[in-house]
mmCIF file of C-alpha atoms and ligand atoms in Angstrom:
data_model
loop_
_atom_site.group_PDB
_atom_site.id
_atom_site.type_symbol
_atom_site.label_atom_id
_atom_site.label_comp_id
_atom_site.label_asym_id
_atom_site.label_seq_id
_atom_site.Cartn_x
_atom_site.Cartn_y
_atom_site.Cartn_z
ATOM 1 C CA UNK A 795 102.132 26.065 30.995
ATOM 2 C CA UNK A 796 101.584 29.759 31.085
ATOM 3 C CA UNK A 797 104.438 31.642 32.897
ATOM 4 C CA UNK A 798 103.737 33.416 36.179
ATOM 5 C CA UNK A 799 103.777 36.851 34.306
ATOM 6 C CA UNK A 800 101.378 35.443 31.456
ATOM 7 C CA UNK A 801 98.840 34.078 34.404
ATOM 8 C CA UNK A 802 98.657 37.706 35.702
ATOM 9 C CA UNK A 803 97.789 38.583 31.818
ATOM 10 C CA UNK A 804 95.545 35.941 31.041
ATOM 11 C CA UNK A 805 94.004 36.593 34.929
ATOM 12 C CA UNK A 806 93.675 40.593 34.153
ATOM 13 C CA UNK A 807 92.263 39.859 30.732
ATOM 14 C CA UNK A 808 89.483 37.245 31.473
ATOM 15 C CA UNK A 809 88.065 39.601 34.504
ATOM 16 C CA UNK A 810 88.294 42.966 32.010
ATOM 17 C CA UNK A 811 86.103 41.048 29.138
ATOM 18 C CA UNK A 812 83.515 39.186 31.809
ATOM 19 C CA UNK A 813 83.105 43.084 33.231
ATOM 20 C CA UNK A 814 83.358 45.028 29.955
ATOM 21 C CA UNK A 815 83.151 43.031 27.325
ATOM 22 C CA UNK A 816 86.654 43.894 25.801
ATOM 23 C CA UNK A 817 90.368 43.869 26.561
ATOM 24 C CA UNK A 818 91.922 46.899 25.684
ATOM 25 C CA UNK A 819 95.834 47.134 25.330
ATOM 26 C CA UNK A 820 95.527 50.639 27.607
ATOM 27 C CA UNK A 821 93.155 48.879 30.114
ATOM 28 C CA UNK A 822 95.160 45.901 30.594
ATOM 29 C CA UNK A 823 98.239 48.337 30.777
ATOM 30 C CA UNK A 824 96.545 50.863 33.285
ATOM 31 C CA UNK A 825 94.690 47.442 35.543
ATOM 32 C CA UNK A 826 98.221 45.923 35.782
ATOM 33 C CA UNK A 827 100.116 49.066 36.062
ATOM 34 C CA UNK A 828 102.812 48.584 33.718
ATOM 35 C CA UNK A 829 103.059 49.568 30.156
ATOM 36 C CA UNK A 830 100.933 49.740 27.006
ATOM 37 C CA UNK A 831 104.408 48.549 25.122
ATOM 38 C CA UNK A 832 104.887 45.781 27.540
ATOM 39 C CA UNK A 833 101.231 44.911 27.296
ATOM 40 C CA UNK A 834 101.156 44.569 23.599
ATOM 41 C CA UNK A 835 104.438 42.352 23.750
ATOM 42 C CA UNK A 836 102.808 40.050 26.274
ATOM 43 C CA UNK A 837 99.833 39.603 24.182
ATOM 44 C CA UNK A 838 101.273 39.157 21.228
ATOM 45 C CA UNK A 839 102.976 36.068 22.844
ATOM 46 C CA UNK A 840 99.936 35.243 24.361
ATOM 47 C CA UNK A 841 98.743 34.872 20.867
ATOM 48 C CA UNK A 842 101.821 32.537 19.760
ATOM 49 C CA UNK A 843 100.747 30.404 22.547
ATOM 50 C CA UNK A 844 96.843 30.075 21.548
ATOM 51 C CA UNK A 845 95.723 31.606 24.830
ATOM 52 C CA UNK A 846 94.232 34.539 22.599
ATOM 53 C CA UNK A 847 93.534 36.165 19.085
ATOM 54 C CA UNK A 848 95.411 39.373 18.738
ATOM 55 C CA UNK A 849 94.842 42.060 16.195
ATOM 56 C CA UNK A 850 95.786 45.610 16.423
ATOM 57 C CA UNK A 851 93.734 47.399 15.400
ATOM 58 C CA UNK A 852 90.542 45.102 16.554
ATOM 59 C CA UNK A 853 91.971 44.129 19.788
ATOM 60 C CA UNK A 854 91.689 40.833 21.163
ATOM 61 C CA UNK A 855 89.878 37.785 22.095
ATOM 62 C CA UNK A 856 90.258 34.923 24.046
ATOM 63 C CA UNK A 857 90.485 31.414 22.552
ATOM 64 C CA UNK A 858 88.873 28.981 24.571
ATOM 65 C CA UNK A 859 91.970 27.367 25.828
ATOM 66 C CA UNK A 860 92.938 31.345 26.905
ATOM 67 C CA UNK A 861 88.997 31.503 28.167
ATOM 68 C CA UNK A 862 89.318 27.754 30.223
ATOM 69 C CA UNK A 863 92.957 29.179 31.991
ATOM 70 C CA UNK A 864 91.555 32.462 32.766
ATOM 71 C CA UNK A 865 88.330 31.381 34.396
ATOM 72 C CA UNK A 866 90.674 29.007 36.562
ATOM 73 C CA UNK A 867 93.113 31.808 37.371
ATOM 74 C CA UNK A 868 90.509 34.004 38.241
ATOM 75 C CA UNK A 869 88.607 31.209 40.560
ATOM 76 C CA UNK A 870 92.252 30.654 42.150
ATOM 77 C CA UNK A 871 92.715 33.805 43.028
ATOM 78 C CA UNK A 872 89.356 34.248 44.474
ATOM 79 C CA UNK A 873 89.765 30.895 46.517
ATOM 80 C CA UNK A 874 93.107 31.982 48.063
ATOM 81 C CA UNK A 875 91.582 35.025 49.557
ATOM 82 C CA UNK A 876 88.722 33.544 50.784
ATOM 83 C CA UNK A 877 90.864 31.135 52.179
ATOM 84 C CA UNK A 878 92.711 33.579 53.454
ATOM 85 C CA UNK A 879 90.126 35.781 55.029
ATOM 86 C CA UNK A 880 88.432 32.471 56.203
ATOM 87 C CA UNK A 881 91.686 31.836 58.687
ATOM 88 C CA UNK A 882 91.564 35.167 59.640
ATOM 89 C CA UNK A 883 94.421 36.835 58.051
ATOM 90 C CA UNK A 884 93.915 40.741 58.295
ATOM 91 C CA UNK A 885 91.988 42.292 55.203
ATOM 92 C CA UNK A 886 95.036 44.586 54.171
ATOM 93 C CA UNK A 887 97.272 42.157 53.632
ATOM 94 C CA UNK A 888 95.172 39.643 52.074
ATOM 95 C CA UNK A 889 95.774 40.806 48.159
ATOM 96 C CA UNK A 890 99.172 41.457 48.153
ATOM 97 C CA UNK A 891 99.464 37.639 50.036
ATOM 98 C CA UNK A 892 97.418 36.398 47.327
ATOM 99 C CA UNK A 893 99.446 37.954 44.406
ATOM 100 C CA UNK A 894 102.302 36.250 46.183
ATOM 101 C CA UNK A 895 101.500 32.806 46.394
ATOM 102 C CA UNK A 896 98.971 32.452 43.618
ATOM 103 C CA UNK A 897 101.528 31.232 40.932
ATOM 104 C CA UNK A 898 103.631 29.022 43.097
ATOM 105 C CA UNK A 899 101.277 26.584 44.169
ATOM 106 C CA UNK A 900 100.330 23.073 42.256
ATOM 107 C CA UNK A 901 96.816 22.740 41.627
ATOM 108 C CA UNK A 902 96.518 19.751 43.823
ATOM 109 C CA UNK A 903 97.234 22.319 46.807
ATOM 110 C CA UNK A 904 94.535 24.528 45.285
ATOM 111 C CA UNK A 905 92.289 21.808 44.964
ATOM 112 C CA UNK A 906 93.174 20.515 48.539
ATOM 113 C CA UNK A 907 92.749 24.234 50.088
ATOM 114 C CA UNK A 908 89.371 24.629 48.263
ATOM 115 C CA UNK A 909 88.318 21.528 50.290
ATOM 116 C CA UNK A 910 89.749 22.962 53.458
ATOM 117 C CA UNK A 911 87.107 26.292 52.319
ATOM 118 C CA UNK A 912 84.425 23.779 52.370
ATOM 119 C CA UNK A 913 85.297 22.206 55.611
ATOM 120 C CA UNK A 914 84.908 25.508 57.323
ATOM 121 C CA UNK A 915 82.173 26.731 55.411
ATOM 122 C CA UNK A 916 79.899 23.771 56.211
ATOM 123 C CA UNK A 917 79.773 24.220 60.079
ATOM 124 C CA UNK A 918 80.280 27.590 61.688
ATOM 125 C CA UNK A 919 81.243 26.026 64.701
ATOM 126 C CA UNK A 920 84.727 24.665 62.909
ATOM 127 C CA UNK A 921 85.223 28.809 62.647
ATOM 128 C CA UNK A 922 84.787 29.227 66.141
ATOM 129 C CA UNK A 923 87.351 26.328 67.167
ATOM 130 C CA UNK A 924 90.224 27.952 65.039
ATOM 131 C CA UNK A 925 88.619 31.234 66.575
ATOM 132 C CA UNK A 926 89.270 29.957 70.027
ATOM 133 C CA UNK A 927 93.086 28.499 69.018
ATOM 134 C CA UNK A 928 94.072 32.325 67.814
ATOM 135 C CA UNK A 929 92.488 34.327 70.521
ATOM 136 C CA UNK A 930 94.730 31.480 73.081
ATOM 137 C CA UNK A 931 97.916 32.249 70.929
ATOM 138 C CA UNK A 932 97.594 35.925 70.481
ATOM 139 C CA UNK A 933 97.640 35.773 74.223
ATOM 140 C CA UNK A 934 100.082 34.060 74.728
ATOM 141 C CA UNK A 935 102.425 35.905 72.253
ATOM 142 C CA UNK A 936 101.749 39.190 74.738
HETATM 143 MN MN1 MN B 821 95.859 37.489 40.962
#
């Protein structure tokens, strides 16, 4: 199991080579905000662990056990926000939430919130009820 700091990695790295084809050390560095030394010491572990093929001075690739991680991290992350965003938690915050939680859940409770999505998604008028339940509270609370 990939550490929480080699999901943000493996994350960064799967989104950078869908967009741009590659994974540069400096991109990776400047997209996580830390730096190019720490980035090259991450993937070189990420190498001893199979996730990817790292070689300096031709960069790297993903292996497809790095590729099959990646495309889940990245679909994790993008179902916690929408989840997110779905029960109505304010836009601003919704990132910084999701950067939060995303590595401390089991995958069951991803699994069981991407069926909570789908609840919601397939009739509006589930929306409205929860809608209805905040607008009552935020009342309330004033
Ligand atoms: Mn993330």
């Amino acid at each position: 199991m990939p550490t929480p700091s080699m999901e943000d990695y493996l994350e960064r790295i799967y989104i950078l080579i869908e967009e741009k084809g590659y994974a540069r050390v400096s991109d990776i560095a400047e997209a996580l905000e830390v730096h190019p030394s720490s980035v090259t010491k991450m993937v070189q572990k990420l190498d001893k662990s199979d996730y990817l093929i790292y070689e300096r001075y031709r960069g790297l690739i993903l292996t497809s056990k790095g590729k099959k991680i990646g495309k889940r991290l990245v679909y994790r992350h993008e179902l916690l926000e929408n989840f997110l965003r779905m029960i109505g938690v304010h836009n601003e915050y919704i990132y910084q939430d999701v950067e939060g939680i995303e590595h401390h859940l089991s995958w069951d409770a991803i699994d069981r919130i991407g069926d909570l999505v789908q609840y919601f998604q397939e009739d509006p008028k589930r929306r409205e009820v929860l809608e209805q339940i905040q607008k009552q509270n935020s009342e309330e609370s004033n």
